[in-house]
Coordinates of C-alpha atoms and ligand atoms in Angstrom, one line a residue:
X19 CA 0.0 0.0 0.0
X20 CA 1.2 3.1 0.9
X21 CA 4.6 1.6 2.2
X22 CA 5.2 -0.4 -1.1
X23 CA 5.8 2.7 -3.1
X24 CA 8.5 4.0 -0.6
X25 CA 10.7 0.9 -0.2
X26 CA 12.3 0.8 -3.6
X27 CA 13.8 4.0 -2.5
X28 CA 14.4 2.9 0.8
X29 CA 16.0 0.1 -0.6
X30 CA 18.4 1.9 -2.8
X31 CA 19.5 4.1 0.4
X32 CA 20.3 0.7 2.0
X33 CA 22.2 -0.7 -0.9
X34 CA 23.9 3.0 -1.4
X35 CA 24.8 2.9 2.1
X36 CA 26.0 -0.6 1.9
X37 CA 28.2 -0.3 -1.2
X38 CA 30.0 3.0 0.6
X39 CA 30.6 0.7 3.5
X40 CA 32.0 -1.9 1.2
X41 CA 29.9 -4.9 2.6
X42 CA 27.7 -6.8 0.4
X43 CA 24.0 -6.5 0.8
X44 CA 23.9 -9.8 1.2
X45 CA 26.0 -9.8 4.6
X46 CA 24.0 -6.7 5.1
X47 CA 20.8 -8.6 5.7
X48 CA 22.2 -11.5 6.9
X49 CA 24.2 -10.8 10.2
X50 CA 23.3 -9.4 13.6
X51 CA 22.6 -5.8 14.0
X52 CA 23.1 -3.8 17.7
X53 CA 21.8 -0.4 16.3
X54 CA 22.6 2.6 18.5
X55 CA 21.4 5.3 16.4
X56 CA 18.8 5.4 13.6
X57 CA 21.1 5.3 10.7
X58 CA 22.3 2.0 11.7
X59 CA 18.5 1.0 11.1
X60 CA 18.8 2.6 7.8
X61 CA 21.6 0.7 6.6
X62 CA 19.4 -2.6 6.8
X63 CA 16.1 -0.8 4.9
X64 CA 16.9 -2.5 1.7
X65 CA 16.6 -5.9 3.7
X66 CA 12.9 -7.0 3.2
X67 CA 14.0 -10.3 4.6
X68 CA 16.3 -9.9 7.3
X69 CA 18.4 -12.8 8.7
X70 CA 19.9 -12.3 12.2
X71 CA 19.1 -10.3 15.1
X72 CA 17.9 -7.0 15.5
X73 CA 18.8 -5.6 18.9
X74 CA 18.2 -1.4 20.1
X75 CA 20.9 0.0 21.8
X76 CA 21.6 2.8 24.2
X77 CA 21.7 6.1 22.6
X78 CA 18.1 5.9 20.3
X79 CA 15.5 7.9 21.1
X80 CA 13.7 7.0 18.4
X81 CA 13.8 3.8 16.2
X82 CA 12.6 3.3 12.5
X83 CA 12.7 0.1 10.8
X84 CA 12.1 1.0 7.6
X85 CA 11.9 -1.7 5.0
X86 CA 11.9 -5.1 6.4
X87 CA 9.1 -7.2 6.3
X88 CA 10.6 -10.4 8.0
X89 CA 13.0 -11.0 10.8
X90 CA 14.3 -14.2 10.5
X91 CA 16.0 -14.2 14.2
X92 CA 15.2 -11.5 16.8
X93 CA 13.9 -8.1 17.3
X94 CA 14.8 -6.6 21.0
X95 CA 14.8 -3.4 22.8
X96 CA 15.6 -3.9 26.6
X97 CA 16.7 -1.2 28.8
X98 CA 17.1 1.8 26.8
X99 CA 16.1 4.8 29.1
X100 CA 16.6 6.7 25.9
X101 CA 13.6 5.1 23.9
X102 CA 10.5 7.0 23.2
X103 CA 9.4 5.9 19.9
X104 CA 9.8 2.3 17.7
X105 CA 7.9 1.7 14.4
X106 CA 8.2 -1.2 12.2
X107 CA 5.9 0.5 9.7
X108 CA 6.0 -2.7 7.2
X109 CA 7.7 -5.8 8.9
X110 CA 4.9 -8.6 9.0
X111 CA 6.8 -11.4 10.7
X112 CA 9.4 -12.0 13.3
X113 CA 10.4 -16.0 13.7
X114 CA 11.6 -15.6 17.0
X115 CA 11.3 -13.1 19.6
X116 CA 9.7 -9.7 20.0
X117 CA 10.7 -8.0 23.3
X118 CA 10.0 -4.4 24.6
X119 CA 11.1 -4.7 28.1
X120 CA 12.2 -2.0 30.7
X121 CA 11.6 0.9 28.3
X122 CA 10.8 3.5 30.7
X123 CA 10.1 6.1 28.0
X124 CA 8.1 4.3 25.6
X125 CA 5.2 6.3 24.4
X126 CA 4.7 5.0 21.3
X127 CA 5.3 1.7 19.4
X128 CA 3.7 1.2 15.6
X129 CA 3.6 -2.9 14.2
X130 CA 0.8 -2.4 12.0
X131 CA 1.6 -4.8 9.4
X132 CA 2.9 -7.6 12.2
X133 CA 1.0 -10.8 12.2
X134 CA 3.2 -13.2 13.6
X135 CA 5.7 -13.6 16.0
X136 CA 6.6 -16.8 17.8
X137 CA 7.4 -14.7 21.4
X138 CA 6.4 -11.9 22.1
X139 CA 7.5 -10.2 25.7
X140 CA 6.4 -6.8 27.0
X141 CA 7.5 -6.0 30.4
X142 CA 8.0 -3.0 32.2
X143 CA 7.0 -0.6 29.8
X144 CA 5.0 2.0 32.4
X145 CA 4.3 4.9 29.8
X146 CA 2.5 3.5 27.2
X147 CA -1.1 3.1 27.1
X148 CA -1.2 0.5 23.8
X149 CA 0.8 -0.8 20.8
X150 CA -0.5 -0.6 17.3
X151 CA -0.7 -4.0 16.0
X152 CA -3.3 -3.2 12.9
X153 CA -2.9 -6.2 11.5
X154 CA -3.6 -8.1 14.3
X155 CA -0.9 -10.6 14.8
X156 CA -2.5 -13.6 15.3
X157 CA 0.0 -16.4 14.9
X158 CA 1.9 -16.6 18.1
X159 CA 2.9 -18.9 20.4
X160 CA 4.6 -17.7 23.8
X161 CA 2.4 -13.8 25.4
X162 CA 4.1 -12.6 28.1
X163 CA 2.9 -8.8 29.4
X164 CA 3.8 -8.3 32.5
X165 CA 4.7 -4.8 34.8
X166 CA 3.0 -2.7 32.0
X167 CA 0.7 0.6 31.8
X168 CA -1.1 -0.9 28.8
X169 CA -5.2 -0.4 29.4
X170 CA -5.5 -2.6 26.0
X171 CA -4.1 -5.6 24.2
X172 CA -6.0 -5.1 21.2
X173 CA -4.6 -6.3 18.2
X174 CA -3.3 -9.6 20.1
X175 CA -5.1 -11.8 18.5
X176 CA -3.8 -15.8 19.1
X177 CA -6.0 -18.7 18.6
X178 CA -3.4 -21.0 20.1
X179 CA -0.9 -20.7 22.9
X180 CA 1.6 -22.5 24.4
X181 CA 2.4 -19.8 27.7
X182 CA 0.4 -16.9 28.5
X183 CA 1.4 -14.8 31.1
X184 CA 0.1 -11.4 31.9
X185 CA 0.7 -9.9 35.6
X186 CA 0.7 -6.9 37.2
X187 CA -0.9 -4.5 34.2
X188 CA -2.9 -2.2 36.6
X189 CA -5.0 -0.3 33.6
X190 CA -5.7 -3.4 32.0
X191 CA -9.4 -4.3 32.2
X192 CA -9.9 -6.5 29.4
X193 CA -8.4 -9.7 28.0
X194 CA -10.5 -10.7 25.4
X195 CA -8.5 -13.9 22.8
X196 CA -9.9 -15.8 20.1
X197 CA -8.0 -18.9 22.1
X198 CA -9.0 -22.1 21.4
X199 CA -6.2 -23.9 23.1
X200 CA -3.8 -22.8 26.1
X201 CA -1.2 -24.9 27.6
X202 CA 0.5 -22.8 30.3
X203 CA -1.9 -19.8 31.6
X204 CA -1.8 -17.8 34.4
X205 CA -3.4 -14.5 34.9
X206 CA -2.8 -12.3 37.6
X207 CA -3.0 -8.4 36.7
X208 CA -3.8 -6.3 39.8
X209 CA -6.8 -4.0 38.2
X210 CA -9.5 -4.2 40.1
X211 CA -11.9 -4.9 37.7
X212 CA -10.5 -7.6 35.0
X213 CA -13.0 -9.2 32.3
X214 CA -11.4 -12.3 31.2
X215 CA -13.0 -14.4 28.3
X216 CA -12.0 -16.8 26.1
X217 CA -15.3 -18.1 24.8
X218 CA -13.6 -20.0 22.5
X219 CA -11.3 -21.7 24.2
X220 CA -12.1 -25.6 24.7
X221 CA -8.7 -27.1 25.9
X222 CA -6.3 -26.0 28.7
X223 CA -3.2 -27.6 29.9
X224 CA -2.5 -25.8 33.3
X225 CA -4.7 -22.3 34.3
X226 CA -4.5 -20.2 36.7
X227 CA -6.8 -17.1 37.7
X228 CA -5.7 -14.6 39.9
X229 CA -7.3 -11.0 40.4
X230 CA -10.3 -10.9 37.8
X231 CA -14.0 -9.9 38.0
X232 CA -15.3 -12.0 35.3
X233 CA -14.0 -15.2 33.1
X234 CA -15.8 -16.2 30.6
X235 CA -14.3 -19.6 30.0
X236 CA -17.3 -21.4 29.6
X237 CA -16.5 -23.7 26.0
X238 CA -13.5 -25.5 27.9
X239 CA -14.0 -28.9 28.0
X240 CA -11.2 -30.0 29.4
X241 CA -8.4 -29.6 31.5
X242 CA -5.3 -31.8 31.9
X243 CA -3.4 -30.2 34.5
X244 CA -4.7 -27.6 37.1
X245 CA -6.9 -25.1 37.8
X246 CA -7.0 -22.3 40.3
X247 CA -8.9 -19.1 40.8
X248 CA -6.5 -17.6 43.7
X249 CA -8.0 -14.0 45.1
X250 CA -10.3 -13.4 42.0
X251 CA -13.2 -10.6 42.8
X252 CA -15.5 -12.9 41.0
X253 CA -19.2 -13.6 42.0
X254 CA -19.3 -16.9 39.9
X255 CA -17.3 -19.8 38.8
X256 CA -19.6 -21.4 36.3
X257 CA -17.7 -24.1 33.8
X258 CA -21.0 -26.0 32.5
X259 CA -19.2 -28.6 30.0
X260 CA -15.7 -29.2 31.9
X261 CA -16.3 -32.9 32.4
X262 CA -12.7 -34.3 33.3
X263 CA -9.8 -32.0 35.4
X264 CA -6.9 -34.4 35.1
X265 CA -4.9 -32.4 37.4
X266 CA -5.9 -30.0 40.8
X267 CA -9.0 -27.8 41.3
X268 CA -8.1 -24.9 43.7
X269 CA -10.8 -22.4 44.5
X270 CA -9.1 -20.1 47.3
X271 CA -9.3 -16.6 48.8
X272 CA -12.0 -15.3 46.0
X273 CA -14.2 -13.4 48.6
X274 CA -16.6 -12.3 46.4
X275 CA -17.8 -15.8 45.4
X276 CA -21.1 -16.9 45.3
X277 CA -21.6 -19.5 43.3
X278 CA -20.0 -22.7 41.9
X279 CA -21.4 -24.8 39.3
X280 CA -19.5 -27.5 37.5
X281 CA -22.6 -29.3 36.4
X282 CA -21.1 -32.5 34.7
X283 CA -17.5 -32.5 35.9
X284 CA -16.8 -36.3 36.1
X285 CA -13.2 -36.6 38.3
X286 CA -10.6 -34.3 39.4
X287 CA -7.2 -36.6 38.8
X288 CA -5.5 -34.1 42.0
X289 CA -6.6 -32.4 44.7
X290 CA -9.7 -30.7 45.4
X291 CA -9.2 -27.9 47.3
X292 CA -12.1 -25.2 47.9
X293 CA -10.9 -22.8 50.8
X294 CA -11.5 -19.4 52.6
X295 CA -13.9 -18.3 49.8
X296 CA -15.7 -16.1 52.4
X297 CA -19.6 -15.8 50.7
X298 CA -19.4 -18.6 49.4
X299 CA -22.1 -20.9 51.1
X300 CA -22.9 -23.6 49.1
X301 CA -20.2 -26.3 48.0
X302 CA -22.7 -28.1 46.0
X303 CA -22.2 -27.5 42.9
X304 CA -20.8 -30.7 41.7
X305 CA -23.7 -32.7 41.0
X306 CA -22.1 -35.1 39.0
X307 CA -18.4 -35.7 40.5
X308 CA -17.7 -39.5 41.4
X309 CA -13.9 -38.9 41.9
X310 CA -10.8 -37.1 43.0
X311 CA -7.3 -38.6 42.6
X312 CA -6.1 -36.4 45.5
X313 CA -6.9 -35.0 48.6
X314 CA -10.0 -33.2 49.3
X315 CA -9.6 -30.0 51.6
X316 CA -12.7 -27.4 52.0
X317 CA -12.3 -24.7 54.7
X318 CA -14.6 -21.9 55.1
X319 CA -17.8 -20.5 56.6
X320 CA -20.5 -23.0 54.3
X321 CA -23.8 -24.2 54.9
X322 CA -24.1 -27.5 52.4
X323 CA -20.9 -29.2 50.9
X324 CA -22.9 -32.0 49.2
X325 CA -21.2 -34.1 46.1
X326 CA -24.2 -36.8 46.1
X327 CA -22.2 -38.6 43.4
X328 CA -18.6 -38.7 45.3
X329 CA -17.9 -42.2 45.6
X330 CA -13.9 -42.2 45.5
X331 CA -11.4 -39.6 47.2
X332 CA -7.8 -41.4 46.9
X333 CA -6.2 -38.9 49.7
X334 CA -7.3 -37.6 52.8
X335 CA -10.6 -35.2 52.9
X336 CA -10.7 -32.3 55.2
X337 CA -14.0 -30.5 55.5
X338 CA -14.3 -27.7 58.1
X339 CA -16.9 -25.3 58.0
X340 CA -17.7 -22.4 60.9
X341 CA -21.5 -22.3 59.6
X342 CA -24.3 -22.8 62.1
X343 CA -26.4 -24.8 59.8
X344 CA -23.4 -27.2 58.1
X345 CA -23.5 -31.0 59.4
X346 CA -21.1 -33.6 58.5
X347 CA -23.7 -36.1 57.5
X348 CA -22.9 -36.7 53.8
X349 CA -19.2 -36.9 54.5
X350 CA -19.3 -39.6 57.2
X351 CA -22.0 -41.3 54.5
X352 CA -18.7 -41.5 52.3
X353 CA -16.6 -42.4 54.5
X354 CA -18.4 -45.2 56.2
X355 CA -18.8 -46.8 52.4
X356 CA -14.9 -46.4 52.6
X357 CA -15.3 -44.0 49.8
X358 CA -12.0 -42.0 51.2
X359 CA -8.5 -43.9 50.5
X360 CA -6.4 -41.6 52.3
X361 CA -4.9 -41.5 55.9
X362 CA -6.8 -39.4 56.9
X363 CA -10.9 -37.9 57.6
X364 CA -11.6 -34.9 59.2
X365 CA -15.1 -33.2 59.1
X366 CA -15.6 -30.5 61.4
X367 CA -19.1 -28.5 62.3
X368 CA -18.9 -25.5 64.4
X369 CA -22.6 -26.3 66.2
X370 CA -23.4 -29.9 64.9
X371 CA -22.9 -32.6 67.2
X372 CA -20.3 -34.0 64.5
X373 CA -16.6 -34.0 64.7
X374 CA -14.3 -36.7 63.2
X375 CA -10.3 -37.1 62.9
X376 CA -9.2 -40.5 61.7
X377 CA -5.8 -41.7 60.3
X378 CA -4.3 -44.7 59.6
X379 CA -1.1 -44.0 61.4
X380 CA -3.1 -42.2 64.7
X381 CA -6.2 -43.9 65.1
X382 CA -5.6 -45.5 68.2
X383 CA -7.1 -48.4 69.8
X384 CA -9.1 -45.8 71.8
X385 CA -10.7 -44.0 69.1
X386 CA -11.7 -47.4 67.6
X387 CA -13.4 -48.5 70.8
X388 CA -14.9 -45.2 71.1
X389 CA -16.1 -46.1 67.4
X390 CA -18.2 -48.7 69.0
X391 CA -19.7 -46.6 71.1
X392 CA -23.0 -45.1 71.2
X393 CA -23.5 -41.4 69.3
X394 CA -21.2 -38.8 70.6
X395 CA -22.3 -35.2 71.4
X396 CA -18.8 -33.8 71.1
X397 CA -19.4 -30.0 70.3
X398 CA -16.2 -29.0 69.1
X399 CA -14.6 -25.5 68.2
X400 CA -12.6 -25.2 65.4
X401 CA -9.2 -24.5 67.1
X402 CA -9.8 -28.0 69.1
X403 CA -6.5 -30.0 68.8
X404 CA -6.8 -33.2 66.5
X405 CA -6.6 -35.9 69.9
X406 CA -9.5 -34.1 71.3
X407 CA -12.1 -35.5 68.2
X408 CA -14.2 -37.7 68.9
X409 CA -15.5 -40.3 66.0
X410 CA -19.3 -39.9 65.4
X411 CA -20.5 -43.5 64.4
X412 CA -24.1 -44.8 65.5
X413 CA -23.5 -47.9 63.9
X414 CA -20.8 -50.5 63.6
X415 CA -20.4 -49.4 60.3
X416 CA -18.5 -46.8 61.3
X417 CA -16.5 -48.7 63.1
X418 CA -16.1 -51.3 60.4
X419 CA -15.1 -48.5 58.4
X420 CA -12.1 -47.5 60.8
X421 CA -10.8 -50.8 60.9
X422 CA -10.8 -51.0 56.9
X423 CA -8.9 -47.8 57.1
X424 CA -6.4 -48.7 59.0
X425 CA -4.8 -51.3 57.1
X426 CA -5.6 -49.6 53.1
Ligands
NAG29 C1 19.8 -0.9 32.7 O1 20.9 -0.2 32.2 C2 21.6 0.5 33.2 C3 22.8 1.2 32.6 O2 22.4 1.7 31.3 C4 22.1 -0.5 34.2 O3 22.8 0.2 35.3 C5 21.0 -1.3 34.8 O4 21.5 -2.3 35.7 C6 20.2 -1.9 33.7 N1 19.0 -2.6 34.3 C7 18.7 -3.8 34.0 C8 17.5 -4.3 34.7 O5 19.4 -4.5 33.3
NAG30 C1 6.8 -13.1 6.4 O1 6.5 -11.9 5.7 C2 6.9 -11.9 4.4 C3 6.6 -10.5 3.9 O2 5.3 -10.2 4.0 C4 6.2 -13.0 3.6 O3 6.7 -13.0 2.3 C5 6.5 -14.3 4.2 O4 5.8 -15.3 3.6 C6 6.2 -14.3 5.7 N1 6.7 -15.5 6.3 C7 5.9 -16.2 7.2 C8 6.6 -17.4 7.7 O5 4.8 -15.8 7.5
NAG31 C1 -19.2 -21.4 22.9 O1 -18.9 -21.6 21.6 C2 -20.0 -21.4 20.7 C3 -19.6 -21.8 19.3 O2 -18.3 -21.3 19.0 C4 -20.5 -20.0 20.7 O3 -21.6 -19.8 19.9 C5 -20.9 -19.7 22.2 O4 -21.2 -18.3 22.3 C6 -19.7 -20.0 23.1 N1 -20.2 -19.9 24.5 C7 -19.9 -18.8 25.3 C8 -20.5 -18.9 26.7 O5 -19.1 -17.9 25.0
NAG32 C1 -1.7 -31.7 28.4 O1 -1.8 -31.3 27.1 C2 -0.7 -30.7 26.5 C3 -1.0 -30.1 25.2 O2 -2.0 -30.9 24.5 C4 0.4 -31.8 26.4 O3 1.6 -31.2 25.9 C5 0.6 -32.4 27.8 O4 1.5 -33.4 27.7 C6 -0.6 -32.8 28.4 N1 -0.4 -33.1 29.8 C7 -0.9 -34.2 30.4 C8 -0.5 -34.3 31.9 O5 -1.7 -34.9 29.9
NAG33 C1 1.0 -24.6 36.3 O1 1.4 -23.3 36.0 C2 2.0 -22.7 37.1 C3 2.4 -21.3 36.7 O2 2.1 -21.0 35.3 C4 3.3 -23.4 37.5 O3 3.9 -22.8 38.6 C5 2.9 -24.8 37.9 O4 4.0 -25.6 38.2 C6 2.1 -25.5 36.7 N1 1.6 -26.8 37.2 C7 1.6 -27.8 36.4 C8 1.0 -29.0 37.1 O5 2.0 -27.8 35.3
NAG34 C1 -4.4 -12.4 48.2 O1 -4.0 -11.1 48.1 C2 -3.6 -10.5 49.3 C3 -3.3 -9.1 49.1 O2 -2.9 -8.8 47.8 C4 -2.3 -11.3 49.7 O3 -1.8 -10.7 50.9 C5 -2.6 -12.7 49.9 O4 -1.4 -13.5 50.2 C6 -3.3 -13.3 48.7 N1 -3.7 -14.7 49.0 C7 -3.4 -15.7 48.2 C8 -4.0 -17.0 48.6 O5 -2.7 -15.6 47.2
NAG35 C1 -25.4 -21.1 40.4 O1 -25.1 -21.1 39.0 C2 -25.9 -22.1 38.3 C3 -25.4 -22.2 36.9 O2 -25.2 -20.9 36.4 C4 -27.3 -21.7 38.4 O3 -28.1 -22.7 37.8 C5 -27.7 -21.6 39.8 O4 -29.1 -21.1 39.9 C6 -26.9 -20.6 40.6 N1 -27.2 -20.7 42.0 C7 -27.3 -19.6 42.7 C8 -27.6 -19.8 44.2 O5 -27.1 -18.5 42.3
NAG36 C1 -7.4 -19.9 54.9 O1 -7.4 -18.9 56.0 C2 -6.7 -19.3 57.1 C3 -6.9 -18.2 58.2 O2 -6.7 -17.0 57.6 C4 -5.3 -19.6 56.8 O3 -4.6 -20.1 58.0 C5 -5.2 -20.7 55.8 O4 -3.9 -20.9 55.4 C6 -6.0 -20.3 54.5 N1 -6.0 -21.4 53.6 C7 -5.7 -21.2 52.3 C8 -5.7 -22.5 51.5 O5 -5.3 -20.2 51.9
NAG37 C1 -26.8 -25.7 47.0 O1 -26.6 -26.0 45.7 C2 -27.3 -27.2 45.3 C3 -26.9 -27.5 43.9 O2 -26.8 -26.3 43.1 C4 -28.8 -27.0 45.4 O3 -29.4 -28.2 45.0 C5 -29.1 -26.7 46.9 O4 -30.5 -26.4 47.0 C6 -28.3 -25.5 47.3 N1 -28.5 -25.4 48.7 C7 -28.8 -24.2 49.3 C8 -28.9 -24.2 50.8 O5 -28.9 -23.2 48.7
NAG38 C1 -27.4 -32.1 57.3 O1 -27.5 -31.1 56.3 C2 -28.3 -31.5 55.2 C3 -28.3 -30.5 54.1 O2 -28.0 -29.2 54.6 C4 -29.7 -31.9 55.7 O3 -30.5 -32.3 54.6 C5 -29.7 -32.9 56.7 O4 -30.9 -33.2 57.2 C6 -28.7 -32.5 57.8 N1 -28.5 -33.7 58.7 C7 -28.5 -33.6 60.0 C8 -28.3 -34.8 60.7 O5 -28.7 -32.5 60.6

């Protein structure tokens, strides 16, 4: 377009340049170039396919790269307090790495013909608001945007993604990708109002949430590794077609949550770990989940914690709620049917008569006797020590159920 008509002359600059500093265009565009001033930019204009490494140095204020469309290697500018400006006003792929990192007068940066770039690292850039990327680069494997002032990352446009990264960006308020795969996520930008979605987005290696109002992940349908929402401002965590989480589910410190709903997740292959979610009061949003591979720990202030389909829990199971109204009843259902494989079985009720510690290793001859015994009316506090529980069994099941314990 416009560009085209100007790089023929840009081009014979370069190769006028490059003949008065008697090296070969070829070399020209083929080896490494540490440019500390613009003119050493305009020496490689005539390069529309550039091989080597492009690296800014100290001294520009202002950086051009007129002329090339491809970077076959590297384009980095780290560190240069010097650095206002940086266009690329036709280059449309880099095959490796893009970095503007630690530019601490970056104001304004122009890519708008970029549309791929295998890595592309912003980090500490604290002046600029947004890059243009026109084009909108959408091929793109590794994101990382971390410690920046940018309030957009329009123009990002990836559909698949090895690593995505993006902390601390306090004006950002949107992440919006057409992502339809992620291996490696984790979110944690301290705005106080992020809107995460990915409605696109079906398969996830490892994810995790930190600091967001809203995710709208709802297409995922599975997950082989973790996930965690850590300290998320969000009122929901709604995933209706997630059936199988090979790896850990972590739902901790979000203490605006109301809501969890994972209507047909299946099995959790790790840990299940729902904890200090402070309005959250219902744990039973997992109609559907027959097994967890790991332990199961819920702490908080809940009313119902009920997984009517749990059948399997291969680690220990911690459940400890301060609610008035939450009993232990489902719980000791599944661990009477010696539904929990672990060495240990703690449920804990702040005013229900129920309180249960059992391990393989501590269960003592006492607390098997006591298992024979008649209904206990042990109201327990939650700071009670471990040795001060008292098994809960009305029926010999229970204690049938210790005994099987013990030696698993
Ligand atoms: C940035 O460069 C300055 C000197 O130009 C140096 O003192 C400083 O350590 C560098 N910072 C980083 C993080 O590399
Ligand atoms: C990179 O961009 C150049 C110039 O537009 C184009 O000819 C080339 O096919 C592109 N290469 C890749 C791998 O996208
Ligand atoms: C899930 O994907 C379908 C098809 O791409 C789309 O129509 C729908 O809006 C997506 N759901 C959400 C909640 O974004
Ligand atoms: C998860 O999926 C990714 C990408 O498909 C794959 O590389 C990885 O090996 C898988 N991990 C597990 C534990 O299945
Ligand atoms: C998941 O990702 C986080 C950070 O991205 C990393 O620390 C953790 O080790 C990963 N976990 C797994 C199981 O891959
Ligand atoms: C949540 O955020 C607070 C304040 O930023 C921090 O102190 C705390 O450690 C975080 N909690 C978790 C579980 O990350
Ligand atoms: C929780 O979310 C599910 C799914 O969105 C919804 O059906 C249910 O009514 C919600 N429950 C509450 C108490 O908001
Ligand atoms: C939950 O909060 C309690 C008390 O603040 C703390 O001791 C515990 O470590 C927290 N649990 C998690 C998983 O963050
Ligand atoms: C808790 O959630 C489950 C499943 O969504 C629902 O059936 C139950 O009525 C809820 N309990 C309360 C006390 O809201
Ligand atoms: C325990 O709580 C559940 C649901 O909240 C309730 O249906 C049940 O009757 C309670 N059981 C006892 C023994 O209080």
């Amino acid at each position: 377009m416009h560009f085209k008509s100007v790089i023929p002359t840009l081009a014979l600059a370069a190769s006028t340049y490059a003949a008065s500093s008697s090296s070969s265009s070829s070399d020209v565009c083929s080896s490494s170039v540490t440019a500390t001033s613009q003119s050493d930019l305009d020496a490689i204009a005539g390069c529309a396919v550039f091989k080597g490494d492009i690296i800014l140095s100290t001294g520009l204020a202002t950086a051009t790269l007129n002329g090339v469309e491809s970077i076959q290697g590297s384009l980095t500018a780290t560190n240069i307090t010097t650095l206002s400006s940086i266009a690329a006003p036709v280059l449309a792929n880099i095959s490796d790495t893009l970095t503007l990192e630690i530019l601490e007068a970056l104001t304004v940066a122009n890519f708008p013909e970029l549309t791929a770039v295998e890595n592309l690292n912003l980090v500490t850039i604290n002046k600029i608001d947004s890059i243009n990327f026109a084009a909108g680069i959408s091929e793109i494997d590794s994101l990382v945007v971390s410690d920046t002032s940018l309030t957009t990352l329009a123009g990002i446009v990836p559909t698949s993604l090895s690593l995505l990264n993006i902390n601390n960006n306090l004006y950002l308020t949107t992440i919006q990708f057409p992502l339809k795969s992620v291996d490696e996520l984790d979110i944690s930008s301290t705005a106080n109002s992020l809107d995460i979605s990915f409605p696109d987005l079906t398969t996830a290696h490892n994810m995790t949430f930190r600091d967001a109002k809203t995710i709208n992940i709802a297409n995922v349908t599975s997950i082989n590794s973790t996930l965690s929402y850590v300290n998320t401002t969000l009122s929901a965590v709604d995933l209706p077609k997630v059936q199988n989480i090979e790896g850990t589910l972590a739902i901790v410190s979000n203490s605006q949550l109301k809501n969890i709903s994972f209507p047909v997740l299946q099995s959790i292959g790790g840990g299940f770990q729902i904890a200090n979610n402070t309005n959250l009061d219902n744990l039973s949003g997992f109609p559907v989940l027959s097994s967890v591979g790991g332990a199961v720990d819920f702490v908080g202030d809940f009313d119902q914690a009920i997984l009517p389909k749990l059948n399997t829990v291969r680690g220990g199971v911690v459940v400890d709620s301060d609610a008035e109204d939450f009993n232990c009843s489902s719980w000791n259902s599944l661990e009477q049917n010696n539904g929990i494989r672990g060495d240990s079985y703690q449920c804990k009720a702040k005013s229900s008569s129920t309180s249960i510690a059992l391990t393989s290793t501590k269960t003592s001859a006492a607390s098997s006797s006591q298992a024979t015994g008649a209904t206990t009316t042990a109201s327990t506090s939650k700071n009670v020590a471990a040795a001060q529980y008292v098994l809960e069994s009305t029926s010999i099941l229970g204690a049938l159920a210790v005994f099987v314990l013990q030696f698993v």
